[in-house]
Amino acid sequence: MESKTLTYLFTRPVPRWTLFLGRWAASALIVAVLLGVSAWWIGFDATSMAENVKLRPRHQVPDGFTGRFVVASVLSGVLYTTMAAGLSTFMKRAIIVGLSYAFVLEMVVGNMPGSTMRLSIQYYLRNIILDGEVKAFSNFGPFSTMELITPSEALLRLGLVLIALLVSGCYVVQRRQYVLSS
Amino acid sequence: MSDSPIIHANQLGRWYGEVVGLSDLEVLFRPGITGLLGPNGAGKSTLMRLIVGELKPSRGSISVLGMRPFANRALYPRLGFAPQQDALYDDMSGVGFVRHLLRMGGFSSGESKRMATTAMERVGLADAMDRKCGQYSKGMRQRTRLAQAIAHNPDLLVLDEPLTGLDPVGRRQIIDLFAELAKDGKSLIVSSHVLHEVQSLTDTIVLLHRGRLLAQGDVGEIRGLLSSHPREVRIQARDPRRLGSLLLSWPHVKRVEVVDDSKPLDEFESTGSDEPNRIGELIVFTEDLNGFYGKLGGAVQETAPGMLSLASSDADLESVFDYLTQ
């Protein structure tokens, strides 16, 4: 647990929840920058390639794709980071559980047909990327059959999830006792 | 300095699942230095973690400087805690580590720099304060933990095994520092396995065993209350058998053991040719030490060999600890 240094932080006159928020903000910022730059690069590259190659209309990269892709990527990083941070406030193997959630549960639930996919974060991220232009992505199975919502609605719901995760994390850190296994 | 309690544990219990850390602890800590003693697993660290508000009681309550300690921000400026675990931010310098924690305590950059430097100097790390913690020896790491505990000038210091990892010279320096802090009006709770060093610091102890309070107070007073263990007095005398048989007739004396009466007198100072030429040692077990001492002077006069030395051998902390934990 924090290389056993948590004691020093918890015996200072600062609210415990601010320690959680500070740690979360630092890690979320790093993840957001890394993912944002990567997403922009991919989006820029994809758009450039599409402009240089003559594609059928259904294979064209939609307008504004790069921006939406960057937003969705940054949001995904921040959300999964928040989830891992939240899990780590009350479990020891948070990183394993977090990764299992992201790569197993999200993959399964997020690709289920019908409205089940709404239970995954991926669903809302896709809605931000698609912005109603589902035809452009009709080659991708799950995209072509999904029921769309507007990007602003997706953003709102993800924002609520993010706030809920942060509030839960702050609450747990404020109330919970952390006992060193030694 | 007021003598009102600084810590009050009231039927305090703390358990980890089915493992009992502390059970029904009723204890008061008064200002000054208190040694918190007990074998491994006695509950010393659990009690310290309850005092500094890292843990909540499972049962009962604890009050520290008049406050409930768990996550209590009002308490922490007045509290310094040096934990037992050897954990520091290894990528930071020693002074940087202390300074960082001071900044978290609300001190300005300039103040925290000055206070961190002073604290590192007080623990004897003036020369090494700019080196990274990862390069520190075990003793230096221990001193750094102490520095962060004293840096903000708290009223109460809770120090979990603060002498561990220090060499004898270092221990002496730190013990002197503790005495200095106590002189400045600070209260210290010091847990340790090194009993004679605790005794050199204070006579006030709280002794825990298997999560329960075994004894509390002055070491001498506690020893006096151990009626099932009569006090031992070792006497070196000429003609110890004769002295022993005389002492056995006293009402204060429960038992006398002659340990050794075969040492030639020339090992000791010779006082006259008509005295016995052998000396020896006897142990007298008495339930009334003061009464025994009062009468002993006359007895020495009655016995021609006399007495060479006298020592009460089981009134120290080590003996009290052994008797209580047996």
Short mmCIF file of C-alpha atoms in Angstrom, two decimals:
data_model
loop_
_atom_site.label_atom_id
_atom_site.label_comp_id
_atom_site.label_asym_id
_atom_site.label_seq_id
_atom_site.Cartn_x
_atom_site.Cartn_y
_atom_site.Cartn_z
CA MET A 1 0.00 0.00 0.00
CA GLU A 2 1.78 3.12 -1.27
CA SER A 3 5.11 1.44 -0.37
CA LYS A 4 3.95 1.74 3.23
CA THR A 5 4.22 5.54 3.13
CA LEU A 6 0.49 6.22 3.44
CA THR A 7 0.93 6.73 7.18
CA TYR A 8 2.84 9.97 6.60
CA LEU A 9 0.07 11.38 4.44
CA PHE A 10 -2.78 10.28 6.67
CA THR A 11 -1.24 11.90 9.74
CA ARG A 12 -1.11 15.38 8.16
CA PRO A 13 -3.80 18.02 8.59
CA VAL A 14 -5.24 17.61 5.12
CA PRO A 15 -8.56 15.95 4.28
CA ARG A 16 -7.97 12.41 3.14
CA TRP A 17 -10.23 12.81 0.14
CA THR A 18 -7.99 15.55 -1.24
CA LEU A 19 -5.12 13.07 -1.25
CA PHE A 20 -7.25 10.74 -3.36
CA LEU A 21 -8.26 13.53 -5.72
CA GLY A 22 -4.68 14.76 -6.03
CA ARG A 23 -3.39 11.33 -6.90
CA TRP A 24 -6.22 10.76 -9.32
CA ALA A 25 -5.71 14.13 -11.02
CA ALA A 26 -1.99 13.49 -11.49
CA SER A 27 -2.47 10.05 -13.02
CA ALA A 28 -5.50 11.06 -15.08
CA LEU A 29 -3.58 14.02 -16.51
CA ILE A 30 -0.70 11.81 -17.65
CA VAL A 31 -3.05 9.24 -19.18
CA ALA A 32 -5.10 11.98 -20.84
CA VAL A 33 -2.07 13.62 -22.43
CA LEU A 34 -0.61 10.34 -23.67
CA LEU A 35 -3.92 9.11 -25.08
CA GLY A 36 -4.87 12.52 -26.47
CA VAL A 37 -1.62 12.86 -28.42
CA SER A 38 -1.81 9.27 -29.65
CA ALA A 39 -5.44 9.65 -30.71
CA TRP A 40 -4.76 12.90 -32.50
CA TRP A 41 -1.86 11.28 -34.35
CA ILE A 42 -4.02 8.33 -35.43
CA GLY A 43 -6.89 10.58 -36.45
CA PHE A 44 -4.62 12.92 -38.36
CA ASP A 45 -2.91 10.02 -40.09
CA ALA A 46 -6.19 8.37 -41.01
CA THR A 47 -7.61 11.58 -42.42
CA SER A 48 -4.46 12.30 -44.43
CA MET A 49 -4.41 8.82 -45.89
CA ALA A 50 -8.08 9.02 -46.79
CA GLU A 51 -7.49 12.29 -48.60
CA ASN A 52 -4.64 10.81 -50.63
CA VAL A 53 -6.44 7.63 -51.60
CA LYS A 54 -9.57 7.57 -53.66
CA LEU A 55 -12.15 5.79 -51.49
CA ARG A 56 -15.76 4.93 -51.98
CA PRO A 57 -18.03 7.36 -50.06
CA ARG A 58 -18.89 4.79 -47.38
CA HIS A 59 -15.20 4.43 -46.61
CA GLN A 60 -14.51 8.14 -46.25
CA VAL A 61 -13.40 9.42 -42.87
CA PRO A 62 -16.23 11.62 -41.57
CA ASP A 63 -15.72 15.30 -40.91
CA GLY A 64 -14.56 16.11 -37.43
CA PHE A 65 -13.51 12.54 -36.80
CA THR A 66 -10.10 13.41 -35.34
CA GLY A 67 -11.52 15.75 -32.73
CA ARG A 68 -14.19 13.30 -31.64
CA PHE A 69 -11.69 10.46 -31.55
CA VAL A 70 -9.37 12.51 -29.32
CA VAL A 71 -12.24 13.35 -26.93
CA ALA A 72 -13.38 9.72 -26.75
CA SER A 73 -9.82 8.45 -26.20
CA VAL A 74 -9.06 10.97 -23.48
CA LEU A 75 -12.37 10.24 -21.80
CA SER A 76 -11.78 6.51 -21.93
CA GLY A 77 -8.37 6.91 -20.32
CA VAL A 78 -9.71 9.18 -17.60
CA LEU A 79 -12.68 6.93 -16.91
CA TYR A 80 -10.71 3.71 -16.70
CA THR A 81 -8.07 5.46 -14.57
CA THR A 82 -10.81 6.69 -12.25
CA MET A 83 -12.27 3.23 -12.07
CA ALA A 84 -8.88 1.75 -11.15
CA ALA A 85 -8.32 4.52 -8.59
CA GLY A 86 -11.76 3.91 -7.10
CA LEU A 87 -11.17 0.17 -6.91
CA SER A 88 -7.79 0.70 -5.28
CA THR A 89 -9.42 2.50 -2.35
CA PHE A 90 -10.94 -0.71 -1.10
CA MET A 91 -9.11 -3.62 -2.72
CA LYS A 92 -5.51 -4.74 -2.96
CA ARG A 93 -5.50 -6.09 -6.53
CA ALA A 94 -7.25 -3.13 -8.09
CA ILE A 95 -5.05 -3.05 -11.19
CA ILE A 96 -5.83 -6.69 -12.04
CA VAL A 97 -9.54 -6.24 -11.41
CA GLY A 98 -9.53 -2.99 -13.39
CA LEU A 99 -7.75 -4.50 -16.37
CA SER A 100 -10.02 -7.55 -16.24
CA TYR A 101 -13.01 -5.26 -16.31
CA ALA A 102 -11.69 -3.17 -19.17
CA PHE A 103 -10.53 -6.00 -21.37
CA VAL A 104 -12.97 -8.78 -20.52
CA LEU A 105 -16.27 -7.46 -19.24
CA GLU A 106 -16.30 -4.37 -21.44
CA MET A 107 -15.42 -6.46 -24.48
CA VAL A 108 -18.27 -8.88 -23.83
CA VAL A 109 -20.95 -6.48 -22.66
CA GLY A 110 -19.89 -3.74 -25.08
CA ASN A 111 -20.33 -6.02 -28.09
CA MET A 112 -23.60 -7.61 -27.15
CA PRO A 113 -26.43 -6.81 -29.53
CA GLY A 114 -29.38 -4.73 -28.47
CA SER A 115 -29.46 -2.46 -25.45
CA THR A 116 -27.17 -4.57 -23.25
CA MET A 117 -24.17 -2.72 -24.66
CA ARG A 118 -25.43 0.42 -22.91
CA LEU A 119 -24.04 -1.04 -19.69
CA SER A 120 -20.50 -0.59 -20.99
CA ILE A 121 -18.42 2.56 -21.16
CA GLN A 122 -17.45 1.64 -24.71
CA TYR A 123 -20.99 2.20 -25.91
CA TYR A 124 -20.92 5.87 -24.98
CA LEU A 125 -17.42 6.36 -26.29
CA ARG A 126 -18.49 4.96 -29.65
CA ASN A 127 -21.42 7.34 -29.72
CA ILE A 128 -19.05 10.25 -29.29
CA ILE A 129 -16.89 9.01 -32.17
CA LEU A 130 -19.83 8.21 -34.47
CA ASP A 131 -21.82 11.38 -33.97
CA GLY A 132 -24.71 9.78 -35.80
CA GLU A 133 -22.66 8.71 -38.82
CA VAL A 134 -23.09 5.03 -38.32
CA LYS A 135 -22.88 4.31 -42.05
CA ALA A 136 -19.27 5.29 -42.20
CA PHE A 137 -18.50 2.49 -39.79
CA SER A 138 -20.85 -0.11 -41.13
CA ASN A 139 -18.00 -2.53 -41.69
CA PHE A 140 -17.57 -2.80 -37.92
CA GLY A 141 -20.19 -5.23 -36.65
CA PRO A 142 -21.08 -3.75 -33.28
CA PHE A 143 -21.12 -0.21 -34.67
CA SER A 144 -23.51 -1.03 -37.45
CA THR A 145 -26.20 -2.47 -35.21
CA MET A 146 -26.00 -0.12 -32.26
CA GLU A 147 -28.79 2.16 -31.21
CA LEU A 148 -27.35 5.65 -31.31
CA ILE A 149 -27.60 8.47 -28.83
CA THR A 150 -26.24 11.97 -29.36
CA PRO A 151 -22.61 12.73 -28.39
CA SER A 152 -23.76 15.29 -25.84
CA GLU A 153 -25.97 12.70 -24.16
CA ALA A 154 -23.08 10.24 -24.17
CA LEU A 155 -20.79 12.89 -22.68
CA LEU A 156 -23.34 13.68 -20.01
CA ARG A 157 -23.70 10.05 -18.99
CA LEU A 158 -19.97 9.46 -18.93
CA GLY A 159 -19.57 12.63 -16.90
CA LEU A 160 -22.09 11.33 -14.38
CA VAL A 161 -20.23 8.01 -14.19
CA LEU A 162 -16.98 9.89 -13.66
CA ILE A 163 -18.44 12.02 -10.86
CA ALA A 164 -20.01 8.97 -9.23
CA LEU A 165 -16.68 7.13 -9.30
CA LEU A 166 -14.81 10.11 -7.87
CA VAL A 167 -17.31 10.75 -5.10
CA SER A 168 -17.27 7.06 -4.17
CA GLY A 169 -13.47 7.04 -4.09
CA CYS A 170 -13.34 10.17 -1.93
CA TYR A 171 -15.94 8.76 0.45
CA VAL A 172 -14.15 5.44 0.85
CA VAL A 173 -10.74 7.06 1.43
CA GLN A 174 -12.22 9.42 3.99
CA ARG A 175 -13.89 6.64 5.98
CA ARG A 176 -11.77 3.56 5.48
CA GLN A 177 -8.96 2.29 7.69
CA TYR A 178 -5.87 1.06 5.92
CA VAL A 179 -4.08 -1.69 7.76
CA LEU A 180 -0.57 -2.71 6.76
CA SER A 181 -0.29 -6.44 6.30
CA SER A 182 2.99 -6.49 8.24
CA MET B 1 3.09 21.34 32.97
CA SER B 2 -0.43 20.08 33.68
CA ASP B 3 -0.65 16.48 34.85
CA SER B 4 -4.04 15.86 33.30
CA PRO B 5 -4.09 12.88 30.93
CA ILE B 6 -3.15 13.50 27.33
CA ILE B 7 -4.52 10.17 26.17
CA HIS B 8 -7.42 8.25 27.60
CA ALA B 9 -8.35 4.82 26.31
CA ASN B 10 -11.70 3.65 27.58
CA GLN B 11 -12.45 -0.06 27.22
CA LEU B 12 -10.56 0.14 23.99
CA GLY B 13 -10.68 -2.89 21.76
CA ARG B 14 -9.37 -3.44 18.29
CA TRP B 15 -9.36 -6.67 16.36
CA TYR B 16 -8.39 -7.72 12.85
CA GLY B 17 -10.93 -10.28 11.75
CA GLU B 18 -10.65 -12.94 14.43
CA VAL B 19 -7.24 -11.77 15.64
CA VAL B 20 -7.34 -9.64 18.75
CA GLY B 21 -5.03 -6.63 18.58
CA LEU B 22 -6.20 -4.95 21.77
CA SER B 23 -8.84 -5.97 24.24
CA ASP B 24 -10.65 -3.90 26.85
CA LEU B 25 -7.79 -1.50 27.35
CA GLU B 26 -8.32 1.06 30.07
CA VAL B 27 -5.28 3.31 30.21
CA LEU B 28 -4.27 6.91 30.82
CA PHE B 29 -1.11 8.55 29.48
CA ARG B 30 0.10 11.60 31.32
CA PRO B 31 2.48 14.31 30.05
CA GLY B 32 6.16 13.41 29.91
CA ILE B 33 7.86 10.34 28.53
CA THR B 34 6.03 7.03 28.70
CA GLY B 35 7.59 3.75 27.66
CA LEU B 36 5.17 1.48 25.86
CA LEU B 37 6.43 -2.03 26.36
CA GLY B 38 5.42 -5.54 25.55
CA PRO B 39 6.57 -8.57 23.64
CA ASN B 40 5.88 -8.96 19.92
CA GLY B 41 2.16 -9.11 19.26
CA ALA B 42 1.33 -7.40 22.54
CA GLY B 43 -0.61 -4.65 20.74
CA LYS B 44 1.89 -1.78 20.99
CA SER B 45 1.75 -0.81 17.33
CA THR B 46 -2.03 -1.24 17.24
CA LEU B 47 -2.37 1.13 20.20
CA MET B 48 -0.06 3.63 18.51
CA ARG B 49 -2.06 3.48 15.31
CA LEU B 50 -5.23 4.08 17.27
CA ILE B 51 -3.59 7.04 19.00
CA VAL B 52 -2.55 8.64 15.71
CA GLY B 53 -5.94 7.98 14.13
CA GLU B 54 -4.92 5.53 11.47
CA LEU B 55 -7.29 2.96 12.91
CA LYS B 56 -10.70 3.17 14.47
CA PRO B 57 -11.48 1.29 17.66
CA SER B 58 -13.56 -1.85 17.19
CA ARG B 59 -14.90 -1.26 20.67
CA GLY B 60 -14.63 1.45 23.32
CA SER B 61 -13.07 4.82 22.64
CA ILE B 62 -9.82 6.72 22.68
CA SER B 63 -9.23 10.40 23.25
CA VAL B 64 -5.94 12.11 22.34
CA LEU B 65 -5.33 15.67 23.53
CA GLY B 66 -9.06 15.84 24.11
CA MET B 67 -9.97 14.76 20.58
CA ARG B 68 -11.11 11.62 18.78
CA PRO B 69 -8.10 10.86 16.63
CA PHE B 70 -9.41 9.03 13.54
CA ALA B 71 -8.80 11.22 10.48
CA ASN B 72 -8.97 14.28 12.73
CA ARG B 73 -7.29 17.21 10.99
CA ALA B 74 -7.41 19.37 14.11
CA LEU B 75 -5.23 16.87 15.97
CA TYR B 76 -2.44 16.34 13.44
CA PRO B 77 -0.61 19.67 13.83
CA ARG B 78 -0.13 18.71 17.49
CA LEU B 79 0.93 15.15 16.81
CA GLY B 80 4.15 13.65 15.47
CA PHE B 81 4.30 10.00 14.52
CA ALA B 82 7.33 7.94 13.58
CA PRO B 83 6.04 4.60 12.31
CA GLN B 84 7.91 1.37 12.70
CA GLN B 85 7.97 0.41 9.04
CA ASP B 86 11.04 1.41 7.10
CA ALA B 87 9.32 3.46 4.43
CA LEU B 88 10.44 6.75 2.93
CA TYR B 89 10.22 8.36 -0.50
CA ASP B 90 13.48 6.94 -1.76
CA ASP B 91 13.79 9.30 -4.71
CA MET B 92 13.65 12.36 -2.49
CA SER B 93 16.43 13.76 -0.35
CA GLY B 94 16.03 13.39 3.41
CA VAL B 95 15.46 17.11 3.89
CA GLY B 96 13.18 17.18 0.85
CA PHE B 97 11.06 14.40 2.34
CA VAL B 98 10.65 16.22 5.64
CA ARG B 99 10.01 19.49 3.82
CA HIS B 100 7.36 17.89 1.62
CA LEU B 101 5.49 16.64 4.68
CA LEU B 102 5.77 20.06 6.32
CA ARG B 103 4.26 21.64 3.23
CA MET B 104 1.35 19.24 3.57
CA GLY B 105 0.99 20.51 7.13
CA GLY B 106 0.33 23.98 5.80
CA PHE B 107 3.75 25.59 6.24
CA SER B 108 5.07 27.96 3.60
CA SER B 109 7.95 26.99 1.36
CA GLY B 110 10.43 29.09 3.32
CA GLU B 111 9.20 27.94 6.71
CA SER B 112 9.19 24.30 5.75
CA LYS B 113 12.73 24.56 4.37
CA ARG B 114 14.00 26.09 7.59
CA MET B 115 12.08 23.69 9.83
CA ALA B 116 13.13 20.62 7.84
CA THR B 117 16.78 21.66 8.02
CA THR B 118 16.53 22.20 11.78
CA ALA B 119 14.86 18.81 12.28
CA MET B 120 17.50 17.01 10.22
CA GLU B 121 20.21 18.72 12.25
CA ARG B 122 18.56 17.73 15.51
CA VAL B 123 18.54 14.05 14.56
CA GLY B 124 22.18 14.23 13.51
CA LEU B 125 21.76 14.19 9.74
CA ALA B 126 23.10 17.67 8.98
CA ASP B 127 25.80 16.32 6.66
CA ALA B 128 23.60 13.84 4.82
CA MET B 129 20.33 15.71 4.55
CA ASP B 130 20.70 16.43 0.83
CA ARG B 131 21.37 12.81 -0.11
CA LYS B 132 18.52 10.71 -1.46
CA CYS B 133 16.68 8.59 1.10
CA GLY B 134 17.33 5.55 -1.08
CA GLN B 135 21.04 5.91 -0.33
CA TYR B 136 20.58 6.10 3.43
CA SER B 137 21.65 3.40 5.87
CA LYS B 138 19.07 1.84 8.16
CA GLY B 139 20.07 4.15 11.01
CA MET B 140 19.84 7.23 8.80
CA ARG B 141 16.40 6.19 7.62
CA GLN B 142 15.33 5.80 11.23
CA ARG B 143 16.62 9.29 12.01
CA THR B 144 14.74 10.69 9.00
CA ARG B 145 11.52 9.15 10.28
CA LEU B 146 12.17 10.86 13.59
CA ALA B 147 12.94 14.15 11.85
CA GLN B 148 9.57 14.21 10.08
CA ALA B 149 7.87 13.48 13.42
CA ILE B 150 9.51 16.36 15.31
CA ALA B 151 9.82 18.87 12.46
CA HIS B 152 6.51 20.65 13.02
CA ASN B 153 7.13 20.98 16.76
CA PRO B 154 4.20 18.86 17.93
CA ASP B 155 3.02 18.57 21.54
CA LEU B 156 2.80 14.79 21.44
CA LEU B 157 5.25 12.41 19.80
CA VAL B 158 4.30 8.82 19.18
CA LEU B 159 7.41 6.86 18.31
CA ASP B 160 7.17 3.22 17.34
CA GLU B 161 10.47 1.43 18.02
CA PRO B 162 12.52 4.60 17.37
CA LEU B 163 15.79 3.05 18.53
CA THR B 164 15.70 0.13 16.12
CA GLY B 165 18.46 0.21 13.53
CA LEU B 166 20.62 2.69 15.42
CA ASP B 167 24.12 1.92 16.60
CA PRO B 168 24.95 2.43 20.31
CA VAL B 169 26.23 5.97 19.75
CA GLY B 170 23.17 6.81 17.69
CA ARG B 171 20.90 5.40 20.36
CA ARG B 172 22.55 7.56 22.96
CA GLN B 173 22.13 10.65 20.76
CA ILE B 174 18.48 9.94 20.14
CA ILE B 175 17.80 9.19 23.79
CA ASP B 176 19.38 12.54 24.62
CA LEU B 177 17.17 14.16 22.00
CA PHE B 178 14.10 12.60 23.61
CA ALA B 179 15.15 13.89 27.02
CA GLU B 180 15.63 17.34 25.48
CA LEU B 181 12.19 17.25 23.89
CA ALA B 182 10.63 16.20 27.19
CA LYS B 183 12.45 19.05 28.88
CA ASP B 184 10.88 21.40 26.32
CA GLY B 185 7.47 20.26 27.51
CA LYS B 186 6.74 17.69 24.85
CA SER B 187 5.08 14.39 25.66
CA LEU B 188 6.56 11.24 24.18
CA ILE B 189 5.23 7.74 23.89
CA VAL B 190 8.10 5.45 23.01
CA SER B 191 7.73 1.78 22.27
CA SER B 192 10.81 -0.36 22.42
CA HIS B 193 12.17 -3.82 22.97
CA VAL B 194 15.37 -2.39 24.41
CA LEU B 195 14.25 -2.24 27.99
CA HIS B 196 17.33 -0.79 29.63
CA GLU B 197 17.25 2.09 27.16
CA VAL B 198 13.63 2.79 27.93
CA GLN B 199 14.52 2.75 31.60
CA SER B 200 17.28 5.26 30.98
CA LEU B 201 14.61 7.52 29.45
CA THR B 202 11.73 7.15 31.87
CA ASP B 203 10.37 5.28 34.85
CA THR B 204 6.83 5.56 33.59
CA ILE B 205 5.71 2.59 31.60
CA VAL B 206 2.63 1.03 30.10
CA LEU B 207 3.10 -2.69 29.73
CA LEU B 208 0.94 -4.61 27.29
CA HIS B 209 0.70 -8.33 26.88
CA ARG B 210 -1.51 -10.23 24.41
CA GLY B 211 -3.54 -7.12 23.74
CA ARG B 212 -4.26 -6.36 27.37
CA LEU B 213 -2.88 -3.91 29.88
CA LEU B 214 -0.58 -5.74 32.25
CA ALA B 215 0.77 -2.84 34.27
CA GLN B 216 0.98 0.91 34.22
CA GLY B 217 2.89 3.46 36.22
CA ASP B 218 6.29 3.83 37.81
CA VAL B 219 8.60 0.84 37.40
CA GLY B 220 9.52 0.85 41.10
CA GLU B 221 5.91 1.07 42.19
CA ILE B 222 4.90 -1.73 39.87
CA ARG B 223 7.71 -3.86 41.23
CA GLY B 224 6.51 -3.17 44.75
CA LEU B 225 3.06 -4.44 43.87
CA LEU B 226 4.34 -7.79 42.66
CA SER B 227 3.76 -9.53 46.00
CA SER B 228 4.07 -13.00 44.50
CA HIS B 229 7.70 -12.17 43.69
CA PRO B 230 9.55 -11.15 46.90
CA ARG B 231 12.26 -8.58 46.36
CA GLU B 232 15.75 -9.92 45.94
CA VAL B 233 18.67 -8.36 47.76
CA ARG B 234 22.16 -9.61 46.94
CA ILE B 235 24.62 -9.23 49.75
CA GLN B 236 28.32 -9.88 49.66
CA ALA B 237 29.56 -10.52 53.15
CA ARG B 238 32.24 -12.20 55.14
CA ASP B 239 30.74 -15.33 56.66
CA PRO B 240 27.56 -15.29 54.57
CA ARG B 241 26.15 -18.43 56.23
CA ARG B 242 26.19 -16.84 59.62
CA LEU B 243 24.59 -13.67 58.27
CA GLY B 244 22.04 -15.75 56.38
CA SER B 245 20.95 -17.74 59.41
CA LEU B 246 20.50 -14.51 61.34
CA LEU B 247 18.45 -12.91 58.59
CA LEU B 248 16.20 -15.95 58.29
CA SER B 249 14.84 -15.27 61.76
CA TRP B 250 13.47 -11.89 60.67
CA PRO B 251 9.79 -11.58 59.90
CA HIS B 252 10.49 -9.63 56.67
CA VAL B 253 12.62 -12.38 55.20
CA LYS B 254 10.97 -15.19 53.31
CA ARG B 255 14.03 -17.08 52.15
CA VAL B 256 17.80 -16.88 52.03
CA GLU B 257 20.06 -18.51 49.46
CA VAL B 258 23.81 -18.68 49.86
CA VAL B 259 25.05 -18.40 46.31
CA ASP B 260 28.79 -18.71 46.78
CA ASP B 261 30.90 -18.73 49.90
CA SER B 262 34.12 -20.03 48.47
CA LYS B 263 35.88 -16.94 47.13
CA PRO B 264 39.21 -16.27 48.82
CA LEU B 265 39.24 -13.01 50.71
CA ASP B 266 42.34 -11.71 48.94
CA GLU B 267 40.16 -11.03 45.91
CA PHE B 268 38.67 -8.32 48.05
CA GLU B 269 39.93 -5.83 50.50
CA SER B 270 41.35 -7.45 53.65
CA THR B 271 40.51 -5.70 56.91
CA GLY B 272 41.93 -7.81 59.76
CA SER B 273 43.58 -11.13 60.54
CA ASP B 274 40.92 -12.41 62.96
CA GLU B 275 38.11 -12.17 60.42
CA PRO B 276 37.03 -15.19 58.30
CA ASN B 277 39.30 -15.54 55.30
CA ARG B 278 36.46 -16.45 52.88
CA ILE B 279 33.68 -14.23 51.63
CA GLY B 280 30.53 -15.09 49.77
CA GLU B 281 27.25 -13.91 48.41
CA LEU B 282 23.74 -14.57 49.57
CA ILE B 283 20.39 -13.62 48.17
CA VAL B 284 17.72 -12.54 50.57
CA PHE B 285 14.09 -12.65 49.50
CA THR B 286 11.97 -10.15 51.38
CA GLU B 287 8.44 -8.81 51.12
CA ASP B 288 9.28 -5.54 52.90
CA LEU B 289 12.35 -4.05 51.35
CA ASN B 290 12.35 -0.84 53.37
CA GLY B 291 11.86 -2.66 56.68
CA PHE B 292 14.60 -5.06 55.72
CA TYR B 293 17.06 -2.29 54.88
CA GLY B 294 16.20 -0.51 58.13
CA LYS B 295 17.09 -3.51 60.24
CA LEU B 296 20.07 -4.64 58.22
CA GLY B 297 22.47 -2.07 59.58
CA GLY B 298 22.18 -3.54 63.09
CA ALA B 299 22.64 -7.05 61.81
CA VAL B 300 25.90 -6.19 60.15
CA GLN B 301 27.15 -5.02 63.48
CA GLU B 302 26.03 -8.28 65.11
CA THR B 303 27.81 -10.48 62.61
CA ALA B 304 31.55 -10.17 62.85
CA PRO B 305 32.23 -10.72 59.11
CA GLY B 306 30.17 -7.72 58.10
CA MET B 307 28.87 -6.83 54.73
CA LEU B 308 30.88 -5.83 51.68
CA SER B 309 28.18 -4.84 49.22
CA LEU B 310 24.46 -4.67 48.88
CA ALA B 311 22.28 -4.54 45.78
CA SER B 312 18.64 -4.92 45.00
CA SER B 313 18.88 -7.02 41.90
CA ASP B 314 15.36 -7.37 40.56
CA ALA B 315 13.86 -3.91 40.68
CA ASP B 316 14.86 -3.00 37.16
CA LEU B 317 12.55 -2.89 34.19
CA GLU B 318 13.90 -6.14 32.80
CA SER B 319 12.94 -8.04 35.93
CA VAL B 320 9.54 -6.39 36.18
CA PHE B 321 8.92 -7.19 32.54
CA ASP B 322 9.95 -10.82 33.06
CA TYR B 323 7.81 -11.26 36.16
CA LEU B 324 4.77 -9.75 34.52
CA THR B 325 4.99 -11.61 31.24
CA GLN B 326 5.88 -15.01 32.69
#
